[in-house]
Amino acid sequence: NAGVTQTPKFQVLKTGQSMTLQCAQDMNHNSMYWYRQDPGMGLRLIYYSASEGTTDKGEVPNGYNVSRLNKREFSLRLESAAPSQTSVYFCASSEVLGTGPQPQHFGDGTRLSIL
Amino acid sequence: AQTVTQSQPEMSVQEAETVTLSCTYDTSESDYYLFWYKQPPSRQMILVIRQEAYKQQNATENRFSVNFQKAAKSFSLKISDSQLGDAAMYFCAYRSYGKLTFGQGTILTVHP
Protein backbone atom coordinates (compact mmCIF):
# COMPACT_ATOMS: atom_id res chain seq x y z
CA ASN A 1 0.00 0.00 0.00
CA ALA A 2 2.81 2.41 -0.91
CA GLY A 3 0.86 5.26 -2.59
CA VAL A 4 3.35 7.96 -3.62
CA THR A 5 7.02 7.21 -2.97
CA GLN A 6 9.73 9.87 -3.06
CA THR A 7 13.47 9.36 -2.99
CA PRO A 8 15.63 10.50 -1.36
CA LYS A 9 14.11 11.73 1.89
CA PHE A 10 17.02 14.05 2.68
CA GLN A 11 19.79 15.52 0.57
CA VAL A 12 22.49 18.15 1.00
CA LEU A 13 24.01 19.70 -2.12
CA LYS A 14 26.60 22.32 -2.84
CA THR A 15 25.73 25.31 -4.97
CA GLY A 16 26.03 24.42 -8.65
CA GLN A 17 25.57 20.67 -8.22
CA SER A 18 22.80 18.85 -10.05
CA MET A 19 20.26 16.51 -8.56
CA THR A 20 17.21 14.51 -9.60
CA LEU A 21 14.36 13.85 -7.20
CA GLN A 22 12.45 10.70 -7.96
CA CYS A 23 8.73 10.09 -7.53
CA ALA A 24 6.66 7.00 -8.24
CA GLN A 25 3.00 6.21 -7.63
CA ASP A 26 1.27 2.85 -7.68
CA MET A 27 -2.35 4.04 -7.81
CA ASN A 28 -2.59 4.11 -11.62
CA HIS A 29 -3.12 7.87 -11.48
CA ASN A 30 -2.94 9.91 -14.65
CA SER A 31 -1.79 13.23 -13.18
CA MET A 32 1.31 14.00 -11.15
CA TYR A 33 2.69 17.14 -9.53
CA TRP A 34 5.78 18.62 -7.91
CA TYR A 35 5.48 21.21 -5.14
CA ARG A 36 7.91 23.02 -2.93
CA GLN A 37 7.13 24.03 0.64
CA ASP A 38 8.87 27.01 2.19
CA PRO A 39 8.24 28.35 5.71
CA GLY A 40 5.22 30.65 5.85
CA MET A 41 4.34 30.18 2.18
CA GLY A 42 2.40 26.94 1.97
CA LEU A 43 2.98 24.64 -0.98
CA ARG A 44 3.63 26.06 -4.42
CA LEU A 45 3.32 24.16 -7.66
CA ILE A 46 6.54 23.79 -9.64
CA TYR A 47 5.47 21.54 -12.54
CA TYR A 48 2.69 19.14 -13.24
CA SER A 49 1.91 16.38 -15.70
CA ALA A 50 -1.71 15.96 -16.69
CA SER A 51 -1.03 12.60 -18.30
CA GLU A 52 1.82 10.46 -19.53
CA GLY A 53 3.82 12.34 -22.13
CA THR A 54 2.75 15.85 -21.08
CA THR A 55 4.26 18.35 -18.67
CA ASP A 56 3.41 21.96 -17.88
CA LYS A 57 4.82 24.76 -15.77
CA GLY A 58 3.25 25.66 -12.48
CA GLU A 59 3.70 28.75 -10.34
CA VAL A 60 7.46 28.54 -9.69
CA PRO A 61 9.16 26.54 -12.50
CA ASN A 62 12.41 28.51 -12.89
CA GLY A 63 15.52 26.46 -12.15
CA TYR A 64 13.76 23.11 -12.53
CA ASN A 65 13.06 20.54 -15.21
CA VAL A 66 10.79 17.52 -15.09
CA SER A 67 10.38 14.23 -16.89
CA ARG A 68 7.28 12.06 -16.97
CA LEU A 69 9.14 8.82 -17.58
CA ASN A 70 6.00 6.67 -17.73
CA LYS A 71 2.61 6.65 -16.06
CA ARG A 72 4.11 5.76 -12.68
CA GLU A 73 7.14 8.02 -12.50
CA PHE A 74 7.66 11.76 -12.50
CA SER A 75 11.11 13.16 -11.75
CA LEU A 76 12.25 16.68 -10.85
CA ARG A 77 15.73 17.85 -11.80
CA LEU A 78 17.79 20.73 -10.49
CA GLU A 79 20.47 21.37 -13.11
CA SER A 80 22.51 23.87 -11.09
CA ALA A 81 21.33 24.04 -7.51
CA ALA A 82 21.09 27.42 -5.79
CA PRO A 83 20.60 28.22 -2.08
CA SER A 84 17.17 29.66 -2.91
CA GLN A 85 16.09 26.13 -3.83
CA THR A 86 16.54 24.93 -0.26
CA SER A 87 13.09 23.64 0.55
CA VAL A 88 10.94 20.61 1.18
CA TYR A 89 9.75 19.07 -2.06
CA PHE A 90 6.52 17.12 -2.39
CA CYS A 91 5.34 14.92 -5.19
CA ALA A 92 1.62 14.25 -5.55
CA SER A 93 -0.70 12.38 -7.86
CA SER A 94 -4.39 12.33 -8.69
CA GLU A 95 -6.69 10.30 -10.92
CA VAL A 96 -7.19 13.07 -13.40
CA LEU A 97 -6.23 16.72 -13.74
CA GLY A 98 -9.61 18.15 -14.51
CA THR A 99 -12.85 18.63 -12.67
CA GLY A 100 -14.01 16.25 -9.98
CA PRO A 101 -13.55 15.95 -6.26
CA GLN A 102 -10.66 13.50 -6.42
CA PRO A 103 -7.99 14.66 -4.01
CA GLN A 104 -4.29 14.70 -4.62
CA HIS A 105 -2.25 12.09 -2.78
CA PHE A 106 1.11 13.22 -1.48
CA GLY A 107 4.46 11.60 -0.88
CA ASP A 108 6.34 12.11 2.37
CA GLY A 109 8.54 14.85 0.97
CA THR A 110 12.25 15.38 0.32
CA ARG A 111 14.14 17.86 2.49
CA LEU A 112 16.76 19.46 0.26
CA SER A 113 19.46 21.78 1.61
CA ILE A 114 21.79 23.67 -0.70
CA LEU A 115 24.90 25.17 0.81
CA ALA B 1 -4.99 33.99 -10.45
CA GLN B 2 -6.57 32.30 -7.50
CA THR B 3 -5.33 33.13 -4.03
CA VAL B 4 -5.98 31.42 -0.72
CA THR B 5 -5.52 33.23 2.57
CA GLN B 6 -5.29 31.76 6.04
CA SER B 7 -5.18 34.71 8.40
CA GLN B 8 -4.33 32.75 11.55
CA PRO B 9 -0.67 31.68 11.59
CA GLU B 10 -1.22 29.88 14.91
CA MET B 11 -4.18 28.66 16.92
CA SER B 12 -4.46 26.71 20.15
CA VAL B 13 -7.23 24.69 21.76
CA GLN B 14 -7.76 22.67 24.90
CA GLU B 15 -8.28 18.96 24.49
CA ALA B 16 -11.99 18.12 24.04
CA GLU B 17 -12.82 21.72 23.06
CA THR B 18 -13.81 23.05 19.63
CA VAL B 19 -11.66 25.20 17.37
CA THR B 20 -12.32 26.89 14.03
CA LEU B 21 -9.64 27.60 11.45
CA SER B 22 -10.34 30.33 8.90
CA CYS B 23 -9.74 30.36 5.17
CA THR B 24 -10.75 32.79 2.46
CA TYR B 25 -10.08 32.58 -1.25
CA ASP B 26 -10.36 34.72 -4.30
CA THR B 27 -11.59 33.40 -7.63
CA SER B 28 -13.76 34.36 -10.58
CA GLU B 29 -14.65 30.76 -11.36
CA SER B 30 -17.90 29.11 -10.41
CA ASP B 31 -16.83 25.44 -10.51
CA TYR B 32 -14.10 24.48 -8.09
CA TYR B 33 -13.24 22.36 -5.08
CA LEU B 34 -11.93 23.21 -1.66
CA PHE B 35 -9.87 21.02 0.63
CA TRP B 36 -8.35 21.02 4.07
CA TYR B 37 -5.10 19.11 4.47
CA LYS B 38 -3.36 18.27 7.74
CA GLN B 39 0.42 18.11 7.98
CA PRO B 40 1.74 16.61 11.23
CA PRO B 41 5.44 16.82 12.17
CA SER B 42 6.03 13.72 10.05
CA ARG B 43 5.47 16.02 7.02
CA GLN B 44 2.79 13.81 5.50
CA MET B 45 -0.02 15.70 3.76
CA ILE B 46 -3.26 14.10 4.90
CA LEU B 47 -6.62 14.99 3.39
CA VAL B 48 -9.05 16.02 6.12
CA ILE B 49 -12.15 17.10 4.23
CA ARG B 50 -13.31 18.30 0.81
CA GLN B 51 -16.13 20.50 -0.45
CA GLU B 52 -17.58 20.87 -3.93
CA ALA B 53 -18.47 24.48 -4.70
CA TYR B 54 -21.78 23.53 -6.33
CA LYS B 55 -22.99 21.83 -3.14
CA GLN B 56 -24.69 24.07 -0.64
CA GLN B 57 -24.54 21.48 2.12
CA ASN B 58 -21.46 21.74 4.29
CA ALA B 59 -19.17 18.71 4.28
CA THR B 60 -18.68 16.69 7.46
CA GLU B 61 -16.18 13.97 8.32
CA ASN B 62 -16.58 12.69 11.87
CA ARG B 63 -15.25 15.45 14.16
CA PHE B 64 -14.35 17.71 11.24
CA SER B 65 -16.83 19.97 9.49
CA VAL B 66 -16.68 23.03 7.28
CA ASN B 67 -18.62 26.25 7.03
CA PHE B 68 -18.67 27.02 3.32
CA GLN B 69 -19.92 30.48 2.41
CA LYS B 70 -19.64 30.70 -1.37
CA ALA B 71 -20.74 34.31 -1.74
CA ALA B 72 -18.27 35.41 0.91
CA LYS B 73 -15.58 33.05 -0.50
CA SER B 74 -15.00 31.64 2.95
CA PHE B 75 -14.21 28.04 3.89
CA SER B 76 -13.55 27.50 7.59
CA LEU B 77 -12.74 24.20 9.30
CA LYS B 78 -14.29 23.29 12.64
CA ILE B 79 -12.68 20.60 14.75
CA SER B 80 -14.92 19.31 17.54
CA ASP B 81 -13.78 17.36 20.60
CA SER B 82 -10.14 18.19 19.80
CA GLN B 83 -7.60 15.46 20.42
CA LEU B 84 -3.86 15.60 20.97
CA GLY B 85 -3.41 13.89 17.62
CA ASP B 86 -5.05 16.85 15.89
CA ALA B 87 -1.96 18.97 16.56
CA ALA B 88 -0.49 19.80 13.16
CA MET B 89 -0.21 22.41 10.44
CA TYR B 90 -3.48 22.77 8.54
CA PHE B 91 -3.63 23.94 4.95
CA CYS B 92 -6.64 25.19 3.09
CA ALA B 93 -6.47 24.52 -0.65
CA TYR B 94 -8.45 25.58 -3.71
CA ARG B 95 -8.58 23.47 -6.84
CA SER B 96 -9.72 24.27 -10.32
CA TYR B 97 -8.70 22.30 -13.41
CA GLY B 98 -6.62 20.01 -11.25
CA LYS B 99 -4.13 22.51 -9.89
CA LEU B 100 -4.11 23.13 -6.17
CA THR B 101 -3.45 26.54 -4.66
CA PHE B 102 -2.58 26.41 -0.98
CA GLY B 103 -2.91 28.89 1.83
CA GLN B 104 0.03 29.68 4.08
CA GLY B 105 -1.07 27.26 6.77
CA THR B 106 -2.22 27.45 10.39
CA ILE B 107 -0.30 25.72 13.16
CA LEU B 108 -2.73 24.12 15.61
CA THR B 109 -1.56 23.33 19.13
CA VAL B 110 -3.70 21.12 21.35
CA HIS B 111 -3.21 21.49 25.11
CA PRO B 112 -3.97 18.54 27.40
Coordinates of C-alpha atoms in Angstrom, one line a residue, chain A residues 15-58:
Chain A
T15 CA 25.7 25.3 -5.0
G16 CA 26.0 24.4 -8.6
Q17 CA 25.6 20.7 -8.2
S18 CA 22.8 18.8 -10.1
M19 CA 20.3 16.5 -8.6
T20 CA 17.2 14.5 -9.6
L21 CA 14.4 13.9 -7.2
Q22 CA 12.4 10.7 -8.0
C23 CA 8.7 10.1 -7.5
A24 CA 6.7 7.0 -8.2
Q25 CA 3.0 6.2 -7.6
D26 CA 1.3 2.9 -7.7
M27 CA -2.4 4.0 -7.8
N28 CA -2.6 4.1 -11.6
H29 CA -3.1 7.9 -11.5
N30 CA -2.9 9.9 -14.7
S31 CA -1.8 13.2 -13.2
M32 CA 1.3 14.0 -11.2
Y33 CA 2.7 17.1 -9.5
W34 CA 5.8 18.6 -7.9
Y35 CA 5.5 21.2 -5.1
R36 CA 7.9 23.0 -2.9
Q37 CA 7.1 24.0 0.6
D38 CA 8.9 27.0 2.2
P39 CA 8.2 28.3 5.7
G40 CA 5.2 30.7 5.8
M41 CA 4.3 30.2 2.2
G42 CA 2.4 26.9 2.0
L43 CA 3.0 24.6 -1.0
R44 CA 3.6 26.1 -4.4
L45 CA 3.3 24.2 -7.7
I46 CA 6.5 23.8 -9.6
Y47 CA 5.5 21.5 -12.5
Y48 CA 2.7 19.1 -13.2
S49 CA 1.9 16.4 -15.7
A50 CA -1.7 16.0 -16.7
S51 CA -1.0 12.6 -18.3
E52 CA 1.8 10.5 -19.5
G53 CA 3.8 12.3 -22.1
T54 CA 2.8 15.9 -21.1
T55 CA 4.3 18.3 -18.7
D56 CA 3.4 22.0 -17.9
K57 CA 4.8 24.8 -15.8
G58 CA 3.3 25.7 -12.5

